[in-house]
PDB file of C-alpha atoms and ligand atoms in Angstrom:
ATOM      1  CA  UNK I   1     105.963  66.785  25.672  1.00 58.00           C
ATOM      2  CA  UNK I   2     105.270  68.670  22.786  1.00 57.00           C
ATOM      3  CA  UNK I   3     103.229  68.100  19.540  1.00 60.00           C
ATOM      4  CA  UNK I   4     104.837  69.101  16.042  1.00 63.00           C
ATOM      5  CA  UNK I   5     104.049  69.410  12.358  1.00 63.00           C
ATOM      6  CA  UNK I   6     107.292  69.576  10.968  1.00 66.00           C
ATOM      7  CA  UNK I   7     108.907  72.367  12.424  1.00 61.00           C
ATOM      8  CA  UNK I   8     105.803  73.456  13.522  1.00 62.00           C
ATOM      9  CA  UNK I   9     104.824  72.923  16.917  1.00 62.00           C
ATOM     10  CA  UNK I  10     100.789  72.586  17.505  1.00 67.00           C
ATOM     11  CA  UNK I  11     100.640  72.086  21.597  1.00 67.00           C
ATOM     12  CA  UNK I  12     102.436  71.939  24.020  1.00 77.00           C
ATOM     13  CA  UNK I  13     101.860  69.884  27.417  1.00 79.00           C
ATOM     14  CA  UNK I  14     101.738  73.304  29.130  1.00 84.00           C
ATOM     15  CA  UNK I  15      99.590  75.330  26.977  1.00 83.00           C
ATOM     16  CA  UNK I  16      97.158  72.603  27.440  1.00 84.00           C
ATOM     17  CA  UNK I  17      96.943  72.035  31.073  1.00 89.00           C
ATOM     18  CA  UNK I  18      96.158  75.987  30.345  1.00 90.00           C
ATOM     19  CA  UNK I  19      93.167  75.186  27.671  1.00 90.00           C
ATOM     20  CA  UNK I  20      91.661  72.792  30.240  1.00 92.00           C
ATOM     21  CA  UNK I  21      91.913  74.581  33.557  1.00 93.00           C
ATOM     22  CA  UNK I  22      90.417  77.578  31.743  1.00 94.00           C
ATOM     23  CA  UNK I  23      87.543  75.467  30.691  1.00 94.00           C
ATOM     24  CA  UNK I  24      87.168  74.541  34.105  1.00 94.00           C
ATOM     25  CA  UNK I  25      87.464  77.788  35.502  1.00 94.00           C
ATOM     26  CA  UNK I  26      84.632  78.616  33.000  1.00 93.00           C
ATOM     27  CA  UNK I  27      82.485  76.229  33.970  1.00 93.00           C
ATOM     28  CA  UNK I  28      82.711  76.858  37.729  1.00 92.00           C
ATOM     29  CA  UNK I  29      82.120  80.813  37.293  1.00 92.00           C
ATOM     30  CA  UNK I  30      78.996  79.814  35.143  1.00 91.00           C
ATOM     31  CA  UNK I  31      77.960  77.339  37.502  1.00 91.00           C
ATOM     32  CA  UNK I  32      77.008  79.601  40.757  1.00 88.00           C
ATOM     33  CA  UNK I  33      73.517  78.358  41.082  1.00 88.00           C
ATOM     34  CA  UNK I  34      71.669  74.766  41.297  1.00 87.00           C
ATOM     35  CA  UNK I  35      69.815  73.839  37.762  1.00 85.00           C
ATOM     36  CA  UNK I  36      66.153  74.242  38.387  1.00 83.00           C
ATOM     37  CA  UNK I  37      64.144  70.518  38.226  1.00 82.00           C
ATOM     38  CA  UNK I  38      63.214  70.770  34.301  1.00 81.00           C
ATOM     39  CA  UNK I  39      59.933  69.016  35.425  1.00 82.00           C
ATOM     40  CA  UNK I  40      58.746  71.234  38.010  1.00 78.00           C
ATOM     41  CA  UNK I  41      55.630  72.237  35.925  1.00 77.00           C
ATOM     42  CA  UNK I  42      54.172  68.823  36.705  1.00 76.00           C
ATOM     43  CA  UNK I  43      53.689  69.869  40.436  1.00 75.00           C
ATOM     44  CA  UNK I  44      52.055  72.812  38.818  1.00 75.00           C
ATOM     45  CA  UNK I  45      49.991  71.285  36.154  1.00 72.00           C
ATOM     46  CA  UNK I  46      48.755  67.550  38.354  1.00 71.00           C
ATOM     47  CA  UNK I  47      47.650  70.181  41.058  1.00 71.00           C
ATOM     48  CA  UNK I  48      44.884  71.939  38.519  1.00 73.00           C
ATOM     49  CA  UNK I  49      43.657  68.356  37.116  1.00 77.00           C
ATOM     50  CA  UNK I  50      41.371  65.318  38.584  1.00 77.00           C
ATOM     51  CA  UNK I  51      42.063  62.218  37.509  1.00 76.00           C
ATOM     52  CA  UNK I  52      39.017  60.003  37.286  1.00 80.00           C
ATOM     53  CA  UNK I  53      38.978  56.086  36.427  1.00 82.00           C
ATOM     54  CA  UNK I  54      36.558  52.876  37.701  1.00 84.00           C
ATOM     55  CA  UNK I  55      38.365  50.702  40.482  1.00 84.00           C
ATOM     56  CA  UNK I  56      37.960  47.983  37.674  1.00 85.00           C
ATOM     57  CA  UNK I  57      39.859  50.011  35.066  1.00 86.00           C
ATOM     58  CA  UNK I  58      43.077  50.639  37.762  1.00 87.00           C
ATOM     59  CA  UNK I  59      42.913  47.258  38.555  1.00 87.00           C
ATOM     60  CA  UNK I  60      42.643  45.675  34.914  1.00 88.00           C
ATOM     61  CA  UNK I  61      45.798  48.483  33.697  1.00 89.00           C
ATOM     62  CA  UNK I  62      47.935  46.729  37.243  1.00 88.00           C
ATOM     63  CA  UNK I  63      47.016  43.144  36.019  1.00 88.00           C
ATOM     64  CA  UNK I  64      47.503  43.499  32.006  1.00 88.00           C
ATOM     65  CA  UNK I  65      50.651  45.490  32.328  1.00 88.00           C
ATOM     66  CA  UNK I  66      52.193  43.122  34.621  1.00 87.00           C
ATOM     67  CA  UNK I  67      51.523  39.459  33.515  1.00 90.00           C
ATOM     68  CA  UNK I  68      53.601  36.872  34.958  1.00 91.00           C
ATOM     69  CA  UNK I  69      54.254  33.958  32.791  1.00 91.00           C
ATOM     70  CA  UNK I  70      55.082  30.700  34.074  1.00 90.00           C
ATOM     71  CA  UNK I  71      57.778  28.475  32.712  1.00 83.00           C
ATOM     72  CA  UNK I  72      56.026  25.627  30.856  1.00 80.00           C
ATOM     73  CA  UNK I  73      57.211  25.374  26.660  1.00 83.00           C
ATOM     74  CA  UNK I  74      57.222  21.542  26.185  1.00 84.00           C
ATOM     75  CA  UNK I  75      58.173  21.569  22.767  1.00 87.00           C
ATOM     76  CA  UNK I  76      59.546  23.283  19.536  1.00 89.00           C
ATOM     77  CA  UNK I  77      57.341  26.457  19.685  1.00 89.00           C
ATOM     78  CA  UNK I  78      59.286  27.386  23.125  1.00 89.00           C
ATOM     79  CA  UNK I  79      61.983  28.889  20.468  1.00 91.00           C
ATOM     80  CA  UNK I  80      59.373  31.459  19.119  1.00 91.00           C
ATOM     81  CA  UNK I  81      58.828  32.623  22.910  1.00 90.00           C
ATOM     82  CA  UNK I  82      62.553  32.767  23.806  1.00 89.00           C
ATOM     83  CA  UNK I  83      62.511  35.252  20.489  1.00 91.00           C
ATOM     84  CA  UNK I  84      59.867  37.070  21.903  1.00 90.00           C
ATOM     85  CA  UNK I  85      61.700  37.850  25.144  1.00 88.00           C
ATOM     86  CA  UNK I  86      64.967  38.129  23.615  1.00 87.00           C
ATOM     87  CA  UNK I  87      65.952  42.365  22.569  1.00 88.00           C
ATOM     88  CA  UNK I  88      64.588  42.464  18.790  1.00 90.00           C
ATOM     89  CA  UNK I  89      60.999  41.756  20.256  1.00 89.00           C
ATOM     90  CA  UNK I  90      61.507  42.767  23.794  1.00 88.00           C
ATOM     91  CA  UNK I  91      58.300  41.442  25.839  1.00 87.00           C
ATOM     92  CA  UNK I  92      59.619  44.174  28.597  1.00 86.00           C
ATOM     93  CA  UNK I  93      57.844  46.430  26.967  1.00 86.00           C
ATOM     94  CA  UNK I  94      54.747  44.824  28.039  1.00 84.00           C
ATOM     95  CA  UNK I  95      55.596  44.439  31.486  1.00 82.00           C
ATOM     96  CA  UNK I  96      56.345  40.832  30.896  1.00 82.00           C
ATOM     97  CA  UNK I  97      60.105  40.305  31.137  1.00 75.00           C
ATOM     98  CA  UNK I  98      60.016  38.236  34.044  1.00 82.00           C
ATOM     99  CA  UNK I  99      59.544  33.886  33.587  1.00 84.00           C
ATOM    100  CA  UNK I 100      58.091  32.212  36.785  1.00 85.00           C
ATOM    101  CA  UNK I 101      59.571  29.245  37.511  1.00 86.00           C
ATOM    102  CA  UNK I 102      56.997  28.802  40.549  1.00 89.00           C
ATOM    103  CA  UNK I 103      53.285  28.787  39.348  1.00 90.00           C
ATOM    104  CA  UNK I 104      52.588  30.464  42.191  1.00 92.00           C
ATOM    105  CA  UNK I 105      54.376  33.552  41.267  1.00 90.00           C
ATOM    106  CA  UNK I 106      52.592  32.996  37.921  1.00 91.00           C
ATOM    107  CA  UNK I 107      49.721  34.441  35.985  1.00 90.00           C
ATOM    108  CA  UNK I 108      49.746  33.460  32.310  1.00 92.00           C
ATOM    109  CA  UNK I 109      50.518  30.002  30.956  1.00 92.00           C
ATOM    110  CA  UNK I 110      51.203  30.382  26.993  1.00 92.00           C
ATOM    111  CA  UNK I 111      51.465  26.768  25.863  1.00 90.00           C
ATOM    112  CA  UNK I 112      54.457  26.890  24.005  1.00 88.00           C
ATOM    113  CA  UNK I 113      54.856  23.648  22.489  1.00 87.00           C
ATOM    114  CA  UNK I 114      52.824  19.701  21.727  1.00 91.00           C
ATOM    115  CA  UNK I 115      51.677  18.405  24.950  1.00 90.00           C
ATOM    116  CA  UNK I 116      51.105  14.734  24.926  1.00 91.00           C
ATOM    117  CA  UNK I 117      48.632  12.951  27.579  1.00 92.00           C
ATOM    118  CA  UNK I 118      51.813  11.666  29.449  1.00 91.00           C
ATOM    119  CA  UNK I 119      52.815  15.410  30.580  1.00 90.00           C
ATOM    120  CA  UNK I 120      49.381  16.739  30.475  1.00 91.00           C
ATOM    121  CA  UNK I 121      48.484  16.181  34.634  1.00 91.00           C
ATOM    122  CA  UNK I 122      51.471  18.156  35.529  1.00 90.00           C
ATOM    123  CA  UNK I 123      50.093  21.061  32.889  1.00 91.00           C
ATOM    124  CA  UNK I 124      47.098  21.039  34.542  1.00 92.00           C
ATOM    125  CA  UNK I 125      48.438  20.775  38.155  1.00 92.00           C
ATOM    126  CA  UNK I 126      51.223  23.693  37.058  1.00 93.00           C
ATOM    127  CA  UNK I 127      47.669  25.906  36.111  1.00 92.00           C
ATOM    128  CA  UNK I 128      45.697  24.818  38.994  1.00 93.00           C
ATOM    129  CA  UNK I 129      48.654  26.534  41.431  1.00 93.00           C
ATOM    130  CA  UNK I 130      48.739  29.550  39.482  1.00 93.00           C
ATOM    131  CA  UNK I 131      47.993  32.819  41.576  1.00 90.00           C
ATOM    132  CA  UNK I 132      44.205  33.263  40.458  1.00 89.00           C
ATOM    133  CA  UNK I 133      43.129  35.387  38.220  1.00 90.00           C
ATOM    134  CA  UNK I 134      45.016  33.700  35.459  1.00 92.00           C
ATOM    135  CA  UNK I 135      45.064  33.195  31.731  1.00 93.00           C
ATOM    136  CA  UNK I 136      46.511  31.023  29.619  1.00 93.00           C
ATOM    137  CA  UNK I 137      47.390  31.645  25.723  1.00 93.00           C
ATOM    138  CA  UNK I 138      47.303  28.097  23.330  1.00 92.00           C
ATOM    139  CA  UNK I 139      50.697  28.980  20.992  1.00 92.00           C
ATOM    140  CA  UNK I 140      50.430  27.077  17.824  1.00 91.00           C
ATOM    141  CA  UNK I 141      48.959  24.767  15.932  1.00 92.00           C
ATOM    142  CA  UNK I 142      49.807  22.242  18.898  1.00 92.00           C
ATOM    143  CA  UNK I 143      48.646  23.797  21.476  1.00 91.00           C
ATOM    144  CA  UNK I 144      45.269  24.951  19.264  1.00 92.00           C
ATOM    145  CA  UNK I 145      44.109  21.518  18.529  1.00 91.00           C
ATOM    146  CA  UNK I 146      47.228  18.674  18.348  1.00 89.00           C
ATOM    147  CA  UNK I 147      48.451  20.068  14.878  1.00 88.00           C
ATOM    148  CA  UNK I 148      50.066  17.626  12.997  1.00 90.00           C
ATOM    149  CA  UNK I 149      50.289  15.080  15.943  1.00 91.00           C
ATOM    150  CA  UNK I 150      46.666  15.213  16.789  1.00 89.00           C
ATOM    151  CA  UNK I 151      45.543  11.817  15.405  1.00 90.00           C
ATOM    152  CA  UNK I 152      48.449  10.355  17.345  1.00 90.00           C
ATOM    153  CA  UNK I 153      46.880   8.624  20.306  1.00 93.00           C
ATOM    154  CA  UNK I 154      49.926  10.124  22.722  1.00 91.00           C
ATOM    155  CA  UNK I 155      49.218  13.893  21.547  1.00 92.00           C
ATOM    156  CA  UNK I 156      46.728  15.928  23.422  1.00 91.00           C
ATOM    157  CA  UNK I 157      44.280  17.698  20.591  1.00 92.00           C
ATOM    158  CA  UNK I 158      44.544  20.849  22.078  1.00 89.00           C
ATOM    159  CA  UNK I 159      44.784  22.465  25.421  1.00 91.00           C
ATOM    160  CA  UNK I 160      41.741  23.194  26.318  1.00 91.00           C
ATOM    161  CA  UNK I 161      40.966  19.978  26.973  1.00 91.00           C
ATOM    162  CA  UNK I 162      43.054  20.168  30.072  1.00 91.00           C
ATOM    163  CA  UNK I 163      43.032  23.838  30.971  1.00 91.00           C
ATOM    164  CA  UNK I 164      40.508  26.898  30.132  1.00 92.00           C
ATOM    165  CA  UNK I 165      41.993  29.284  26.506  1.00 92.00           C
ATOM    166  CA  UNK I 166      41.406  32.532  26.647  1.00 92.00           C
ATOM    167  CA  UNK I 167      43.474  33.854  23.438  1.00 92.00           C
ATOM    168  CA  UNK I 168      44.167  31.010  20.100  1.00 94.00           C
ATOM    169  CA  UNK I 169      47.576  32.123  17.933  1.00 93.00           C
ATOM    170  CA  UNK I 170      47.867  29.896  15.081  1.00 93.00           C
ATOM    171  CA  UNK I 171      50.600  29.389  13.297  1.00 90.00           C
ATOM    172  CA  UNK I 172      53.626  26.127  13.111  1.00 91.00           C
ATOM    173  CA  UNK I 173      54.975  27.845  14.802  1.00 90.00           C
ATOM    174  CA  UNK I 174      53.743  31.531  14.916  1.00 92.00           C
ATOM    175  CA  UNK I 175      55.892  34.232  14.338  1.00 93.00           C
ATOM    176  CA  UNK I 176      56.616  36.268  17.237  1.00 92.00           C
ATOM    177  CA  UNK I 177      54.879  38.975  16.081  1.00 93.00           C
ATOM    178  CA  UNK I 178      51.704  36.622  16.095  1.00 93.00           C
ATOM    179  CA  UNK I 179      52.556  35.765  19.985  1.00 92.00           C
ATOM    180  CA  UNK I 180      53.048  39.802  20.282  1.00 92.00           C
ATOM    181  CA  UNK I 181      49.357  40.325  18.630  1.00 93.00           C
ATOM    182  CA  UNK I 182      48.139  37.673  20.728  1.00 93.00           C
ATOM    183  CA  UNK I 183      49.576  38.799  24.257  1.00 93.00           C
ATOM    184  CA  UNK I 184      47.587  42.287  23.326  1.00 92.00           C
ATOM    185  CA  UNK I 185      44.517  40.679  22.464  1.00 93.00           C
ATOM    186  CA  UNK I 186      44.538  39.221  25.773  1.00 92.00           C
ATOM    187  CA  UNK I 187      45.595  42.732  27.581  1.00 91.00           C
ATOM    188  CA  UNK I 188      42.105  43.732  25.539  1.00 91.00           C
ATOM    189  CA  UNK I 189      40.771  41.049  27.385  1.00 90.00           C
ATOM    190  CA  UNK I 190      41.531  41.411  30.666  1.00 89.00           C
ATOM    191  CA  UNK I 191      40.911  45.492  30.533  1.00 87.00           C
ATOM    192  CA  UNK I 192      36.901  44.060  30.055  1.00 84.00           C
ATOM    193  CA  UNK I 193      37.158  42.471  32.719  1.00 79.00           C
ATOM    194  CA  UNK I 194      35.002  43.580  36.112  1.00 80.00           C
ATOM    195  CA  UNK I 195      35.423  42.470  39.951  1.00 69.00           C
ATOM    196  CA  UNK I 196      32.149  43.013  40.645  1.00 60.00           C
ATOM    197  CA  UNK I 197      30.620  40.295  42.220  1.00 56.00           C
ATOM    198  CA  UNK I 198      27.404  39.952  40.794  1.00 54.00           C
ATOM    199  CA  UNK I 199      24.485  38.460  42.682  1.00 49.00           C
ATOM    200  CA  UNK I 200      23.419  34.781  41.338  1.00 45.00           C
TER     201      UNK I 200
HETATM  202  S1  SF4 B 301      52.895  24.115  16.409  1.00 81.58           S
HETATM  203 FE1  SF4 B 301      54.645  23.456  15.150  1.00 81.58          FE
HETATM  204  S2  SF4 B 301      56.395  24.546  16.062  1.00 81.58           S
HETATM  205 FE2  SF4 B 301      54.731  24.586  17.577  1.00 81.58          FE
HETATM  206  S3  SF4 B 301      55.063  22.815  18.897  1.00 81.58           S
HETATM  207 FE3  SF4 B 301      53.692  22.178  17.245  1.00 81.58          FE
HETATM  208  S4  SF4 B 301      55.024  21.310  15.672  1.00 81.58           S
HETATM  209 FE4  SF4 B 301      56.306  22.522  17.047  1.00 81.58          FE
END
């Protein structure tokens, strides 16, 4: 088939099979040798250095870049963590995209929601199986101290009645940049952290 501009014609099917088997013939004449690995100076460049760290500082970078957190949001401020993992916030950046839905498997426990005295055993049986160390994050007002349920006498004021805090992010509900902030003040946390066991 050929292509025309009025009387004018631009291509035809011939004079392109030309065009591209030329290009191809191009590339293959250019294309004698293998392309040399573009990161080859890292061989060259790791051989001249030493790395030096503590055992405590590899170990705290393995366990703060790789939390596990277990699937527990009993109420509304769940929505703020499904945010958080969704792509504007993107908790794979920290290592983090993968939800537990065994404890076991588990590491962190961000209480995403009001827990009332009813559901709080199974909280606290969900954190006693987590794989040790853990952590657990109290999201929102809620999980801080009750909020605005805490003079209820279902509502549990706060979860550290039931399970040790180590990070507090206000809010009703926080944003998920507070959740964000809080997840790396807890990564600040843990890289303090030493497994050297001290003599009592
Ligand atoms: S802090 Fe607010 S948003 Fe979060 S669970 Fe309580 S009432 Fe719901």
């Amino acid at each position: 088939m050929e292509v025309s501009r009025g009387s004018e014609y631009i291509y035809s099917d011939t004079k392109l099979d030309l065009i591209e088997g030329q290009a191809i013939e191009d590339l293959k004449a250019s294309a004698t040798e293998p392309i040399p690995d573009p990161d080859s100076w890292l061989d060259e460049e790791l051989s001249k250095n030493i790395l030096l760290t503590t055992l405590d500082g590899l170990i705290n970078w393995g366990r703060r870049s790789s939390l596990w957190p277990v699937i527990c949001f009993p109420a509304c401020c769940a929505f703020e963590f499904i945010s958080v993992m969704g792509p504007r916030f993107d908790l794979s950046r920290f290592g983090m995209e993968i939800l537990r839905a065994s404890p076991r498997q588990a590491d962190l426990l961000i209480t995403a929601g009001t827990l009332t005295w009813k559901m709080a055993p199974n909280v606290r049986r969900i954190y006693n199986q987590m794989a040790e160390p853990k952590w657990v994050i109290a999201m929102g007002a809620c999980g801080i101290s009750g909020g605005i349920f805490r003079s209820s006498y279902s509502v549990v004021p706060g979860y550290n009645r039931i399970v040790p805090v180590d990070v507090y992010v206000p809010g009703c509900p926080p944003r998920p940049e507070a959740l964000l902030y809080g997840i790396q003040m807890l990564q600040a946390k843990i890289a303090k952290r030493t497994s050297i066991i001290k003599d009592s």
